[in-house]
Structures are given as C-alpha cells and as structure tokens.
Short mmCIF file of C-alpha atoms and ligand atoms in Angstrom, two decimals:
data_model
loop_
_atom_site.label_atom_id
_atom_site.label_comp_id
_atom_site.label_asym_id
_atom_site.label_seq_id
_atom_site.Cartn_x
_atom_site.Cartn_y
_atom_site.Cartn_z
CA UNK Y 656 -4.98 20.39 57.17
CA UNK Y 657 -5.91 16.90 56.08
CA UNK Y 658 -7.82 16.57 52.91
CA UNK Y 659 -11.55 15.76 54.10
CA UNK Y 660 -13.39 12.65 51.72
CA UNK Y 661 -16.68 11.92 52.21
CA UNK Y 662 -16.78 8.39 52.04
CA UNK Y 663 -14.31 6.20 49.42
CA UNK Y 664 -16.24 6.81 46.52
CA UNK Y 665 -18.74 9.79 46.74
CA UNK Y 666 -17.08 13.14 45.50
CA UNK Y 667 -19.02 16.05 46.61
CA UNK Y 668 -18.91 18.91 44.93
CA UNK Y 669 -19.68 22.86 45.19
CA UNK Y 670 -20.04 24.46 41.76
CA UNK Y 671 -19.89 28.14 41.57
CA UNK Y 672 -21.55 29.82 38.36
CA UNK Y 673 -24.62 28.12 36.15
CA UNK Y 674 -23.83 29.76 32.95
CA UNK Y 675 -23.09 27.98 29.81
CA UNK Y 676 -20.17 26.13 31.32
CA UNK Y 677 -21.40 25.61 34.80
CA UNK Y 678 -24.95 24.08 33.43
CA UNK Y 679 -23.02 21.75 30.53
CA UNK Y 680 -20.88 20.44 33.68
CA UNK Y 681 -23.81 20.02 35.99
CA UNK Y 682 -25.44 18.46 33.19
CA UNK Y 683 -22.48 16.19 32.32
CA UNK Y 684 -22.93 15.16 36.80
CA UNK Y 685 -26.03 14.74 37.46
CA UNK Y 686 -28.48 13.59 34.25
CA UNK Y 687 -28.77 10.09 34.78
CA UNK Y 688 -27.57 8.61 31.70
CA UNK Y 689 -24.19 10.46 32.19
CA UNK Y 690 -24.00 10.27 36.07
CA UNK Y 691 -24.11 6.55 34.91
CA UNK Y 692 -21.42 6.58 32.24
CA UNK Y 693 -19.10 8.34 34.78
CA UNK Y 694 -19.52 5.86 37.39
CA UNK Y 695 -18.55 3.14 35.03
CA UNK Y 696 -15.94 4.87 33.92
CA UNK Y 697 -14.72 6.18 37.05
CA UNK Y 698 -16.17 3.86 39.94
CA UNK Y 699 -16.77 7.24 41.45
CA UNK Y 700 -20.18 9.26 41.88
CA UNK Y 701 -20.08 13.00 41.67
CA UNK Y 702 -22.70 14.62 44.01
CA UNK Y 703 -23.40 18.61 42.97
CA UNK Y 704 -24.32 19.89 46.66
CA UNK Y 705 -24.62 23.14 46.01
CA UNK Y 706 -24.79 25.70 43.26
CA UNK Y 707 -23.36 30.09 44.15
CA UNK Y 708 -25.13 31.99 41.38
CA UNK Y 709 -25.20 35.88 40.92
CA UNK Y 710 -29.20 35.44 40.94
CA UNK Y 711 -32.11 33.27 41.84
CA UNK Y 712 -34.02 34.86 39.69
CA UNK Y 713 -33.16 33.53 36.07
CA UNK Y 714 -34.30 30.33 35.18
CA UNK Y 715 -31.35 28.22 34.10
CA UNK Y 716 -33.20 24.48 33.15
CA UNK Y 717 -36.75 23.03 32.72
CA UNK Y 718 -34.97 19.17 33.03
CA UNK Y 719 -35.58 16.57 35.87
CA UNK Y 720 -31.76 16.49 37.02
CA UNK Y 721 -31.81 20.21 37.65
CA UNK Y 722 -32.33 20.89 41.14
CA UNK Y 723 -33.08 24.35 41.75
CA UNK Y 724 -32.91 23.87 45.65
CA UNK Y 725 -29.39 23.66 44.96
CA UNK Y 726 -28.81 27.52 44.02
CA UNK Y 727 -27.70 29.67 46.56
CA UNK Y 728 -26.21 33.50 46.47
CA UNK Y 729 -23.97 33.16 48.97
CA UNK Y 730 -20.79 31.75 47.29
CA UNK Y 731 -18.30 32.52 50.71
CA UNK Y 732 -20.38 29.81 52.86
CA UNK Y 733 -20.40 27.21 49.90
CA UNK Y 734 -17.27 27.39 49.55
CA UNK Y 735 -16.35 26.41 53.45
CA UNK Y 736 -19.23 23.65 53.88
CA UNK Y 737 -18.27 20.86 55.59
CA UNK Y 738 -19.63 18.35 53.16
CA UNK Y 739 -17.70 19.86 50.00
CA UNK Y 740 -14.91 18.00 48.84
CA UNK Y 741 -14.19 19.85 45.98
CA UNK Y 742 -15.12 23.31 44.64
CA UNK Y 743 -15.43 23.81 40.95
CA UNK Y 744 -15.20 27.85 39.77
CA UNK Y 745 -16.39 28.56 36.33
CA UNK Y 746 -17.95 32.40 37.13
CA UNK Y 747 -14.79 34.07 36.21
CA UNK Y 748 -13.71 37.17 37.72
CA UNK Y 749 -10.61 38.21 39.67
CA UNK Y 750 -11.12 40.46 42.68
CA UNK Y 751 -13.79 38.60 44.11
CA UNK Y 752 -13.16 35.29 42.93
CA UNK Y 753 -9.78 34.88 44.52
CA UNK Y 754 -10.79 35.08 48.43
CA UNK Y 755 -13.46 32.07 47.63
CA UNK Y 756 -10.62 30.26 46.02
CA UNK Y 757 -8.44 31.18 49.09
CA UNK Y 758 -10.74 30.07 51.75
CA UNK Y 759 -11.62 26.97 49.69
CA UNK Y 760 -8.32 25.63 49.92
CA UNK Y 761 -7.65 26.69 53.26
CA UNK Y 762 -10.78 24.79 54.03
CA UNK Y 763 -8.97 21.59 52.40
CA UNK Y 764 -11.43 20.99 49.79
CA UNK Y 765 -9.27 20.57 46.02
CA UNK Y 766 -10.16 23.50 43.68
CA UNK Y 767 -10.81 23.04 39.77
CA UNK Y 768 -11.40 26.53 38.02
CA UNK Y 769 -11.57 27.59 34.52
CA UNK Y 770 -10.46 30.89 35.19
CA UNK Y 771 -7.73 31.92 32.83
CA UNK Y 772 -7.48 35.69 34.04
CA UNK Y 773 -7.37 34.46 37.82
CA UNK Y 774 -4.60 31.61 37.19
CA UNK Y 775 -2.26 34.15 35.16
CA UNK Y 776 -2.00 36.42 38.16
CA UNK Y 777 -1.85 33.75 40.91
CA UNK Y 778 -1.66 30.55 39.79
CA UNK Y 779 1.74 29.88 41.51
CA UNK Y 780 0.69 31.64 44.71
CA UNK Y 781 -2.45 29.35 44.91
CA UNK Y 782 -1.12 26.04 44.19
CA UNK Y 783 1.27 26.63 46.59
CA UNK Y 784 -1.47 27.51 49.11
CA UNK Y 785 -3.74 24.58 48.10
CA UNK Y 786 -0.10 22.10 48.88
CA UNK Y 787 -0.30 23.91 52.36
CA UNK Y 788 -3.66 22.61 53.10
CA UNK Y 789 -3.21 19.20 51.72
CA UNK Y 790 -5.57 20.28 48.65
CA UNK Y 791 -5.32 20.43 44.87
CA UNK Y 792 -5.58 22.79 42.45
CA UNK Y 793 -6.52 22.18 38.51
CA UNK Y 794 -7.03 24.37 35.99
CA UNK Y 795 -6.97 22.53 32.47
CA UNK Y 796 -9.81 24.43 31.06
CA UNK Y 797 -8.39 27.68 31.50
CA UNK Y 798 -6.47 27.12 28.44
CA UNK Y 799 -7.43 26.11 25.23
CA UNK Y 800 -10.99 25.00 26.48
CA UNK Y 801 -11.01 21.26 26.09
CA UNK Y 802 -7.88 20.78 24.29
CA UNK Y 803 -5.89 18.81 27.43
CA UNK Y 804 -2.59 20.76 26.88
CA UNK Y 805 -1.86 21.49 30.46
CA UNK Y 806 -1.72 18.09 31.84
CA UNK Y 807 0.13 17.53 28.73
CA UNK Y 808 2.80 19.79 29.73
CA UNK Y 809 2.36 19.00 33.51
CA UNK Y 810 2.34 14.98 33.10
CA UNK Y 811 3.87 13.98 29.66
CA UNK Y 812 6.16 15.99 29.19
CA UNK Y 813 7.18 16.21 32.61
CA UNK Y 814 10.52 15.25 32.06
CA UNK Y 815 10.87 17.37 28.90
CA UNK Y 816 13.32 19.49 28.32
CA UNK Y 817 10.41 21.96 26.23
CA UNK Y 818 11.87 24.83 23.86
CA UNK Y 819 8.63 26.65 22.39
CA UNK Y 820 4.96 26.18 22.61
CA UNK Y 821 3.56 28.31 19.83
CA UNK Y 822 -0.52 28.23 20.16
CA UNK Y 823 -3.49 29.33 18.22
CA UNK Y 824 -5.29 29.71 21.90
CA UNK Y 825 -8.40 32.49 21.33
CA UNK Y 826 -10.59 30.85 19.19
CA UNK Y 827 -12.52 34.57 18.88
CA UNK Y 828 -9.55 35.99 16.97
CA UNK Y 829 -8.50 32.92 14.94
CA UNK Y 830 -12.97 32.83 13.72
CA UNK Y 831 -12.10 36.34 12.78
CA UNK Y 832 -8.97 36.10 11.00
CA UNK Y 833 -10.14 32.76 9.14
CA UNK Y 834 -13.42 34.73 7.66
CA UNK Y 835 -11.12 37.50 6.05
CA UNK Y 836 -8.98 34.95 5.01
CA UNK Y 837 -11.38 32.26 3.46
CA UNK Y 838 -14.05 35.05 2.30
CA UNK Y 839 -12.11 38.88 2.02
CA UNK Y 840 -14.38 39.96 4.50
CA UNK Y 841 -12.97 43.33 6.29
CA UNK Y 842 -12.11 42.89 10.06
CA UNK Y 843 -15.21 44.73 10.99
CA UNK Y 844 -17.49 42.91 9.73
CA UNK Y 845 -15.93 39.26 10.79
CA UNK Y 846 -16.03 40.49 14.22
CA UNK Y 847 -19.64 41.39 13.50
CA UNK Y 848 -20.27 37.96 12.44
CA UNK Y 849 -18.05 36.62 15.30
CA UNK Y 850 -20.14 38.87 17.65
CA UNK Y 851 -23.85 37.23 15.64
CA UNK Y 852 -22.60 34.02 16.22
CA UNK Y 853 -21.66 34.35 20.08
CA UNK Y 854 -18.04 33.62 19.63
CA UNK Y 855 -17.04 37.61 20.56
CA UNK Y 856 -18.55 39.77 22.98
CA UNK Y 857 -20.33 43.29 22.90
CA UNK Y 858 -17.00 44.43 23.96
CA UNK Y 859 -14.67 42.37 22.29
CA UNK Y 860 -11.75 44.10 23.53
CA UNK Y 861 -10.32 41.04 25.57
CA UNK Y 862 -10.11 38.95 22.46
CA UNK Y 863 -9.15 41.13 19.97
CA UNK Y 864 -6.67 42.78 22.06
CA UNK Y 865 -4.72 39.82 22.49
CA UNK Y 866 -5.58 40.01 26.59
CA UNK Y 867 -7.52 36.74 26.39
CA UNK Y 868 -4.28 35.09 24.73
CA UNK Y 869 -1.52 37.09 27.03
CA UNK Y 870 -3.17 35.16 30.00
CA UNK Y 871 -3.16 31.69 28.42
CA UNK Y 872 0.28 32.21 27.08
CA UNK Y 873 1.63 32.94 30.74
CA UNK Y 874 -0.09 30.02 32.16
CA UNK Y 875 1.52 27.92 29.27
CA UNK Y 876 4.79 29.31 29.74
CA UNK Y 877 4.80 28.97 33.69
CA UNK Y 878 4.01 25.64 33.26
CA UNK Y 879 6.51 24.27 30.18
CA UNK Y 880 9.44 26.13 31.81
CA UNK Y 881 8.52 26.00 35.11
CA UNK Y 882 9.03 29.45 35.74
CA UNK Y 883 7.24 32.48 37.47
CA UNK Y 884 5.02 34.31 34.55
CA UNK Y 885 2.45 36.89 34.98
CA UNK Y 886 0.10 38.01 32.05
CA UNK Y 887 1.52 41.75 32.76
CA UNK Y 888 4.92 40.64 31.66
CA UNK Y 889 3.48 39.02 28.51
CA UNK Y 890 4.17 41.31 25.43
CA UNK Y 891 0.98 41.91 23.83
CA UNK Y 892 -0.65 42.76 20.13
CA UNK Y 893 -4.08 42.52 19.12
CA UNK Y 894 -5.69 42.27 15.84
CA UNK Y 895 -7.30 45.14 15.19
CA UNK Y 896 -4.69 46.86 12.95
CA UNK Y 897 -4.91 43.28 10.42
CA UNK Y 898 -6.56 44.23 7.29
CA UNK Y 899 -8.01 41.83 4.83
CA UNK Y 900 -5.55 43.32 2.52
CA UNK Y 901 -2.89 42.19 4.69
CA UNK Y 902 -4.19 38.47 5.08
CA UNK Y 903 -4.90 38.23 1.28
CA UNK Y 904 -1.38 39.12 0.97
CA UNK Y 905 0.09 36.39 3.26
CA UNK Y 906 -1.72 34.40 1.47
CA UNK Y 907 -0.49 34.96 -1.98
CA UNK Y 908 3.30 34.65 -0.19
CA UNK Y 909 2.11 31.24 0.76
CA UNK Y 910 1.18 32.30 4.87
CA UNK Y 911 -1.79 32.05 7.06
CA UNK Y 912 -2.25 35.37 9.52
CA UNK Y 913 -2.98 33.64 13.46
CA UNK Y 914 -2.63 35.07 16.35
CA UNK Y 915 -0.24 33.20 18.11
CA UNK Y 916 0.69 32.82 21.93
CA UNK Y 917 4.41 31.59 21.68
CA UNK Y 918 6.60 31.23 25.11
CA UNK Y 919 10.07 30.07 23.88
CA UNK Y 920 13.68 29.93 26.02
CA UNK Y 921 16.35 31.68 24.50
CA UNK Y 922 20.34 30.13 25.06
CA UNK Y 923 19.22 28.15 28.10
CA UNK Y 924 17.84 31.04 30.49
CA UNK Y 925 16.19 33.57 28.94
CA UNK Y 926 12.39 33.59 28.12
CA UNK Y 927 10.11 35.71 25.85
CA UNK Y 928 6.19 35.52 26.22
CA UNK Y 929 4.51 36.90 23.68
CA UNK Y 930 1.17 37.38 21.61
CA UNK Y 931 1.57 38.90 18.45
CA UNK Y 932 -0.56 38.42 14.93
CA UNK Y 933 1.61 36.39 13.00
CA UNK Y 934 2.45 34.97 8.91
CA UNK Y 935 2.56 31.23 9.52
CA UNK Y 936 3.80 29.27 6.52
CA UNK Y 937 0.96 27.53 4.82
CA UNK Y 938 2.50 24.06 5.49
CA UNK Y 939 2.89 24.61 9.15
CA UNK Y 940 0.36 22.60 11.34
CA UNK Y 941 -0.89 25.93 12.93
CA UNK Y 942 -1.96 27.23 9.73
CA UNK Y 943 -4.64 25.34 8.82
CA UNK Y 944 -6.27 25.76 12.24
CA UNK Y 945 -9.53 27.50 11.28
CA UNK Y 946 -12.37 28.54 12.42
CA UNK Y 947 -13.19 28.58 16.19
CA UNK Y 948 -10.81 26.06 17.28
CA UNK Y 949 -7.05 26.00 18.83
CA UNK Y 950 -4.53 24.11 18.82
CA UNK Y 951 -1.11 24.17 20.44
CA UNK Y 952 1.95 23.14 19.52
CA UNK Y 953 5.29 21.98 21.20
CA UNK Y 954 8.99 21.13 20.61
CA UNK Y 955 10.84 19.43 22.96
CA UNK Y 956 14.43 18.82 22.95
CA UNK Y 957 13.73 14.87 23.12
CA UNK Y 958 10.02 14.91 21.95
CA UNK Y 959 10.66 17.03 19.10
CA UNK Y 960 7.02 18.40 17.92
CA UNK Y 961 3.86 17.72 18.61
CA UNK Y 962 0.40 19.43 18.55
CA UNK Y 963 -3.10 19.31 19.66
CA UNK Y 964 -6.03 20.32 18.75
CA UNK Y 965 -9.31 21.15 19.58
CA UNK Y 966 -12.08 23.01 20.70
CA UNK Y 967 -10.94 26.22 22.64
CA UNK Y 968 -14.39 27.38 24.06
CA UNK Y 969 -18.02 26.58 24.35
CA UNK Y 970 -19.75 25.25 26.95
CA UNK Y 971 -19.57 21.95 26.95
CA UNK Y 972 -16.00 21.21 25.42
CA UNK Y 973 -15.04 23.25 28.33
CA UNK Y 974 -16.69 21.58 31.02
CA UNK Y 975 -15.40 18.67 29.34
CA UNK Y 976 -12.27 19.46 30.38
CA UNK Y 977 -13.19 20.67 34.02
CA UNK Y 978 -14.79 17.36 34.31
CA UNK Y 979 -11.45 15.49 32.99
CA UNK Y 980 -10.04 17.66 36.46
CA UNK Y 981 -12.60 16.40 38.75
CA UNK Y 982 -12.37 13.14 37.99
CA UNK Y 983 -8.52 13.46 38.10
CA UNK Y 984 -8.68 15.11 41.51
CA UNK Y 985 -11.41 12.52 43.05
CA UNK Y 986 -9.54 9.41 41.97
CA UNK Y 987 -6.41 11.28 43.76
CA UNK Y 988 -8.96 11.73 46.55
CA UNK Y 989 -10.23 8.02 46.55
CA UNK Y 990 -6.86 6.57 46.50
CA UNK Y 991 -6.04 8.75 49.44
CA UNK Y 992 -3.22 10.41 47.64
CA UNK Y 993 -1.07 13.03 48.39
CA UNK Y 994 -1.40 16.55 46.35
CA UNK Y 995 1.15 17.86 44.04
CA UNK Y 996 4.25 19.05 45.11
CA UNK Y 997 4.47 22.80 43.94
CA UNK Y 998 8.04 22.71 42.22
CA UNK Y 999 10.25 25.78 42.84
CA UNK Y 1000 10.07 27.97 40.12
CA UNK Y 1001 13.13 28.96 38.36
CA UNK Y 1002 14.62 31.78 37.63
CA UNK Y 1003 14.64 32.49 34.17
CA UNK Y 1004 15.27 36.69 32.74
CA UNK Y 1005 12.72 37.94 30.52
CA UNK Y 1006 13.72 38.80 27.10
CA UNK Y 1007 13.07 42.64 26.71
CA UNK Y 1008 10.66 42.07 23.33
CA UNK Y 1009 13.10 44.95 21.66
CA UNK Y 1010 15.89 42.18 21.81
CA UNK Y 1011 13.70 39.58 20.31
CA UNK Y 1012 14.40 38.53 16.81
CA UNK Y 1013 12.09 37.70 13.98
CA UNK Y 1014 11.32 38.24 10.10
CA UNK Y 1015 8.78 40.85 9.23
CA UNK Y 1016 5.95 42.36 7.12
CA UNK Y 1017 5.36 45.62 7.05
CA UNK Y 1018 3.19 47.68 4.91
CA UNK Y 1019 3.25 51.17 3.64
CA UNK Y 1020 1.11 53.55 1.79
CA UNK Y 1021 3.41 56.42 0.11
CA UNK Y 1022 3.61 58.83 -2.84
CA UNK Y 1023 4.20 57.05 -6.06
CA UNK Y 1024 7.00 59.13 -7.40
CA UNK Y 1025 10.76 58.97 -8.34
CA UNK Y 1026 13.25 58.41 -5.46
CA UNK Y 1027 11.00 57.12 -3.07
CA UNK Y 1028 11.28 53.60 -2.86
CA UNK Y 1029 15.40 54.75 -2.29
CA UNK Y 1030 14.23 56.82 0.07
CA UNK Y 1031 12.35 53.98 1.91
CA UNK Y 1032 14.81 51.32 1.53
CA UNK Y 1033 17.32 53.23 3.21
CA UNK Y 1034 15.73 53.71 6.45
CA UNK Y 1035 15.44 49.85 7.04
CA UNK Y 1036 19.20 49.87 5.82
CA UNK Y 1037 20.43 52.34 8.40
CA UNK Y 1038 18.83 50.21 11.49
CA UNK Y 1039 20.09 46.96 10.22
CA UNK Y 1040 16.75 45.64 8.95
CA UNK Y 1041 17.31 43.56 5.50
CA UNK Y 1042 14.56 43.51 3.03
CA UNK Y 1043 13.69 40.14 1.69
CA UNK Y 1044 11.28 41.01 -0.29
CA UNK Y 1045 8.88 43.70 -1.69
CA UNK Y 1046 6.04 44.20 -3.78
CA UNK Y 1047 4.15 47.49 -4.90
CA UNK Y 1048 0.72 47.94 -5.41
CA UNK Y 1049 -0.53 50.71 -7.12
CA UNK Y 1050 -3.27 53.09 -5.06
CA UNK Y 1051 -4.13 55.79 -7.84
CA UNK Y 1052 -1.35 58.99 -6.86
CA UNK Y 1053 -0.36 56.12 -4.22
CA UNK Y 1054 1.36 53.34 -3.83
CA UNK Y 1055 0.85 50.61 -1.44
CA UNK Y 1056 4.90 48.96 -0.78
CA UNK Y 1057 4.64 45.31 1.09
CA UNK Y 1058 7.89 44.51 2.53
CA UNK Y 1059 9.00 41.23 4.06
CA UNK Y 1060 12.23 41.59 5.98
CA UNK Y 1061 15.46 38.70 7.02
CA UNK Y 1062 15.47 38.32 10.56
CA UNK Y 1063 16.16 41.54 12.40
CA UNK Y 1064 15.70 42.90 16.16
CA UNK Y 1065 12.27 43.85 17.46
CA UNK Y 1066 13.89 47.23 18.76
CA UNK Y 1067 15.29 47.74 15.17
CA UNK Y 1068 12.53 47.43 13.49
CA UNK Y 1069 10.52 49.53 15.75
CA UNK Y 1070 12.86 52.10 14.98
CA UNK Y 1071 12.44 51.44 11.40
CA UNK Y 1072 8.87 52.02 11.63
CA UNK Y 1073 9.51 55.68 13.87
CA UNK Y 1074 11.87 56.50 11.37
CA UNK Y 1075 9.71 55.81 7.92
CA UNK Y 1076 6.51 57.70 9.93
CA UNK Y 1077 8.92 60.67 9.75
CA UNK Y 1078 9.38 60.57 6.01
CA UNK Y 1079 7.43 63.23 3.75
CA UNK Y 1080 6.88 60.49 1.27
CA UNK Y 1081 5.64 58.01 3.88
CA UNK Y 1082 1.69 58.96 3.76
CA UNK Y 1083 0.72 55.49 6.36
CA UNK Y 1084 2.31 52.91 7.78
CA UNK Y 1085 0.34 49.74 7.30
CA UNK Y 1086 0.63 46.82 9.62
CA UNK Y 1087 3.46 45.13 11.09
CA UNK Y 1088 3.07 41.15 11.48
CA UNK Y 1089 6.02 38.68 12.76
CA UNK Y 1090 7.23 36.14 10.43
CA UNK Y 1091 8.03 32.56 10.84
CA UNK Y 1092 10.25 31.72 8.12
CA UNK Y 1093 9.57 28.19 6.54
CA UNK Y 1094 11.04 25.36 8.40
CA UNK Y 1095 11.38 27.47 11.64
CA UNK Y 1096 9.23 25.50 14.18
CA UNK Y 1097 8.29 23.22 11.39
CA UNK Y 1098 11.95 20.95 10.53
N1 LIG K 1913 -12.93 34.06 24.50
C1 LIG K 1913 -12.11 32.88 24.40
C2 LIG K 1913 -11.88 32.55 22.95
C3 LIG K 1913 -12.72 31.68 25.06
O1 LIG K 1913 -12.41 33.19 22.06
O2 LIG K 1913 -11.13 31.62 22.71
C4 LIG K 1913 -12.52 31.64 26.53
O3 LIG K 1913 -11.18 31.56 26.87
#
C-alpha cells in the first residue's frame, strides 16, 4: 500500500501511552512555543490526533496545550484511523503491543516506538513488514534514550566496516555502580537510592539483571553487523553479585566496574553479544561515564573509534529522540520518499560465550593457612588460566585472594571456578568480572 500524507506539510500523528515519555513528547508537539520552534526548524507541523491510554481516569496535565478530548482506550482503532500518518508507541510492552504495531504498518502509516524489549524480538520482522506497506519504522530511542547511536550506525557509518560497539547502555546499573564506586556504598543500598531517586524500579530485576542491556545490545549488534540478533541469544550477567569490595578494588588496580553491552565480530564471521559487569581501564572513555548517563562506543575498521554520550533515560531526553524520528520520518513523508530498503541480513555464527576470550578477576574467600594459595594456583594452572596478578587480604582465620588473570577462555575459566568451589580450602568464591586489558579498545 501507498504511504497516505495528509497534505505536504501537516504530519498527523497517533501517540500511544501519556506517561513520562509520551507527555514530554506531546509537550515537545503541541505547546505553542515549541510547536513553533519545530515548524521553523522543520517547515513541518505535527498534529497529535489522538492519544490510547490504559485509563481515562488519571489526570495527566493542568496546561492549555493538553487536550484531554484527545485520550481514548481503544489503542487497535487509533492505530488504523484514516487521518494518522504516523503512530508513535512509547507504552512498552510486548504481547499486546506488537499486533497495534502490525496493523499500523499494514495500515501504511510509519511507526516510531521506543520499545527496546519489542524491537529485540522483532525488529527485523517488522521493518520488513513496514517496507511491505510502503511505511517506516524508527526506533532511535529504544537505545540509549537520547543518545542518537542508531542512526549513527544506520546512516554514518553505513558504509563502515564496524568491529565492536562496547556501551555503557542502562543508566540504572551504571547510577548504581558509580555510588559504590565514588562513595563505598554497598550494592543494596545504591539500588535503594537508585530506587528513591526513580532511576530503578520496585522490581529492579530488568536492570540489574542485565535484561534491560541484553535487549539494547541485540538491537546494536543487528544493526552494526547487519545481522539477525535476538535478546535470547545475548549472553547475559547482572550486577547483583558486584560488591563494593570488588569496585574499590578495580579501583586501586586503576579500573572502573560498568556494565557493558559489547557486540564484537570475531575473524570476519563470527559474533559474540554479550552483557557482562566489566573492569574498564581508568583511561578508557567508558570509564568515566558516571552517573545516570550512557554512552557508546565504536571502532570501525576505517573510522577507528568514536563515542557518544548522553542521556540514556528520562522523559524528555527520550522523547527527544522519538521526536528526532518523527521529524526524520515526516520530512521522508513530505518529500514523498520512498522507505528504507530492509537489507538482507547476514549470516554470521554466534560465538558460544565458553569460546570467548578475555582477562579476569576473580575473588576468593579461603582458609588462611600453609599450602593453600599452592593449592589454589594450581587449579587455574590445570585449565590453562594464567594468573597475572594477585593480592591477599586478610579476613581474621580468612583470607580474601583477588586474582587478575592473562587472557584465557570463558569455558576455562568457568571450569576454574567449578573446580576451586570443590576445594576444602575454598570457603566462597567471590565475583567474577571480565577484563579489558589497557589499550584493548582504547589504541
Ligand atoms: N531502565 C533503563 C535504564 C532506561 O536504566 O537505562 C530505559 O531503557
């Protein structure tokens, strides 16, 4: 089907969910003094016709561009109205989200979404249904809030030959980790404070699980490699086993502790997608990323590196970047363009994460007696894991050993870490955190 416009210069638009993001957006449309920046800007005027909200009971705004008559439960017939040009989703969900998106774009009408969780399971299947139907879809805010790293990837570096994007991407996680590193606090009680200040939820589990970040990562990854990645197939650690202990001890090795997403290609072909908390060398870009905010960064076989940064959630830095979509999507609109042409993915083998190689730091609690240290050391000699370094703390009748490891093999180390748990002397093992060794990423 033929894309529908309304006239050359009137984009109208259905907007489903008035929460923080969906009010900041319909805000940054319709109150006068922006509705007239944009049309400078843009040439363009962005009409809101209607708004699908769970309820019509809530009040959402006492101001004089909020039109209540706009609100409507029934999201399915928004989504199909003949005078909709484009549908904007920021309510999140999956199950029932998806059909609205599907009948929006087989309706014609362009689709801009925020919806990270939705994207990482069918992103590829969707933009392929919105080329069908002469529609677009865009999805910048769904990672990295309004840090523009998609169209980055997409446009820029279109003709990139992209190695690794390594990104700080959950701002929840990297507010948590920056507290225990900047104050000593204990993880419980920086996800308290993350949870006062409205960064993490009552159920943080999404966040600090690393969930939140598997999606982004295989959204990044599908996009620099061009390639077919769902969050399932994204290997996944939280940070709920990081102690402060462990992050004031990267930090007196000269690292910062971040959760990073990282999507790489290995010799040419392979891939690994990962999330995993991480020791990132103090003079790497991504480790003085603090606080709330993200930042991603990329090397390129011809760009070399580069990184942006910015903030990675909120309301209005995210409708910030839904509104850098619209406008994207309504000049394509007003210039009567055609939609993107969904490339054909290729085929690129996952790396089994066992096969994956990186330096490591490991900590473990064990009896402070003769022999055991020999003990210890031999277990990461008979899997092939070489000890760079190690330090011992003393615990009282305990000792606390740090080890940092030279590169070794995800699978060895794992079996490092089955082995040791086996040992009599071995009272706890600590936490395990990936390594990137100065200069890696960084040259
Ligand atoms: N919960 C996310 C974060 C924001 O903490 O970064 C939305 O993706």
């Amino acid at each position: 089907m033929a894309r529908r416009t309304s006239d050359n210069s009137t984009i109208r638009v259905a907007l489903l969910g008035c929460g923080n993001v969906g009010l900041a957006l319909y805000e940054l449309l319709a109150e006068p003094q922006n509705k007239q920046a944009l049309f400078q800007r843009t040439g363009l005027t962005f009409e809101v016709v209607g708004i699908a909200v769970s309820s019509l009971k809530r009040k959402r705004s006492d101001a004089d561009w909020f039109d209540a008559s706009l609100l409507t439960t029934n999201a399915a017939a928004l989504v199909v109205r003949e005078d909709v040009d484009v549908v904007v989703e920021v309510m999140g969900g999956i199950d029932e989200t998806l059909p609205l998106f599907e009948k929006a774009l087989k309706s014609g009408s362009s689709v801009v979404s925020a919806n990270k969780a939705l994207l990482a399971r069918h992103g590829r299947a969707l933009a392929r249904l919105a080329f069908n139907h002469g529609a677009d879809l865009r999805y910048e805010a769904a990672v990295a809030g309004a840090v523009p790293i998609l169209r980055v990837l997409r446009d820029a570096l279109s003709g990139e030959q992209v190695t690794r994007v390594m990104g700080i991407v959950n701002g929840t996680t990297n507010f948590i980790l920056s507290l225990m590193d900047h104050e000593g606090v204990a993880y419980g009680d920086a996800l308290a404070e993350a949870q006062r200040l409205g960064y993490a939820e009552k159920d943080p589990t999404a966040d600090v699980e690393g969930y939140d970040a598997a999606s982004k990562a295989a959204i990044l990854a599908s996009l620099a490699f061009d390639c077919k990645v769902s969050a399932a197939e994204v290997s996944r650690e939280g940070i709920t086993q990081v102690s402060a202990e462990d992050v004031a001890f990267a930090r007196q090795l000269g690292y910062a502790v971040k959760l990073l997403a990282i999507a790489e290609v290995l010799e040419g072909t392979e891939l690994s997608v990962r999330v995993q908390p991480t020791m990132v060398p103090a003079a790497h870009p991504l480790a003085s990323v603090d606080g709330a905010f993200n930042a991603v960064f990329v090397e390129g076989e011809a760009c070399g590196e580069l990184m942006l940064y910015g903030r990675g959630a909120g309301g209005k830095p995210t409708a910030s970047a839904v509104l850098g979509d619209l406008v994207e999507v309504a000049r394509s609109m007003h210039r009567g363009g055609a939609p993107d042409v969904p490339l054909s993915p290729r085929t690129m083998v996952k790396r089994p994460i066992a096969q994956i190689s990186s330096a490591f730091y490991l900590t473990l609690d064990v009896a402070d007696q003769p022999g055991v240290l020999a003990k210890v050391t031999e277990v990461f000699g008979q899997h092939g894991v070489s000890i760079r370094s190690m330090e011992q703390v003393g615990l009282g009748d305990e000792a606390r050993l740090v080890f940092v490891t030279h590169r070794a093999l995800e699978g060895a180390m794992s079996a490092t870490i089955k082995q040791l748990r086996r040992l009599k002397v071995v009272d706890r093992v600590g936490t395990l955190l990936r390594v990137i060794e100065n200069g890696e990423g960084n040259s």
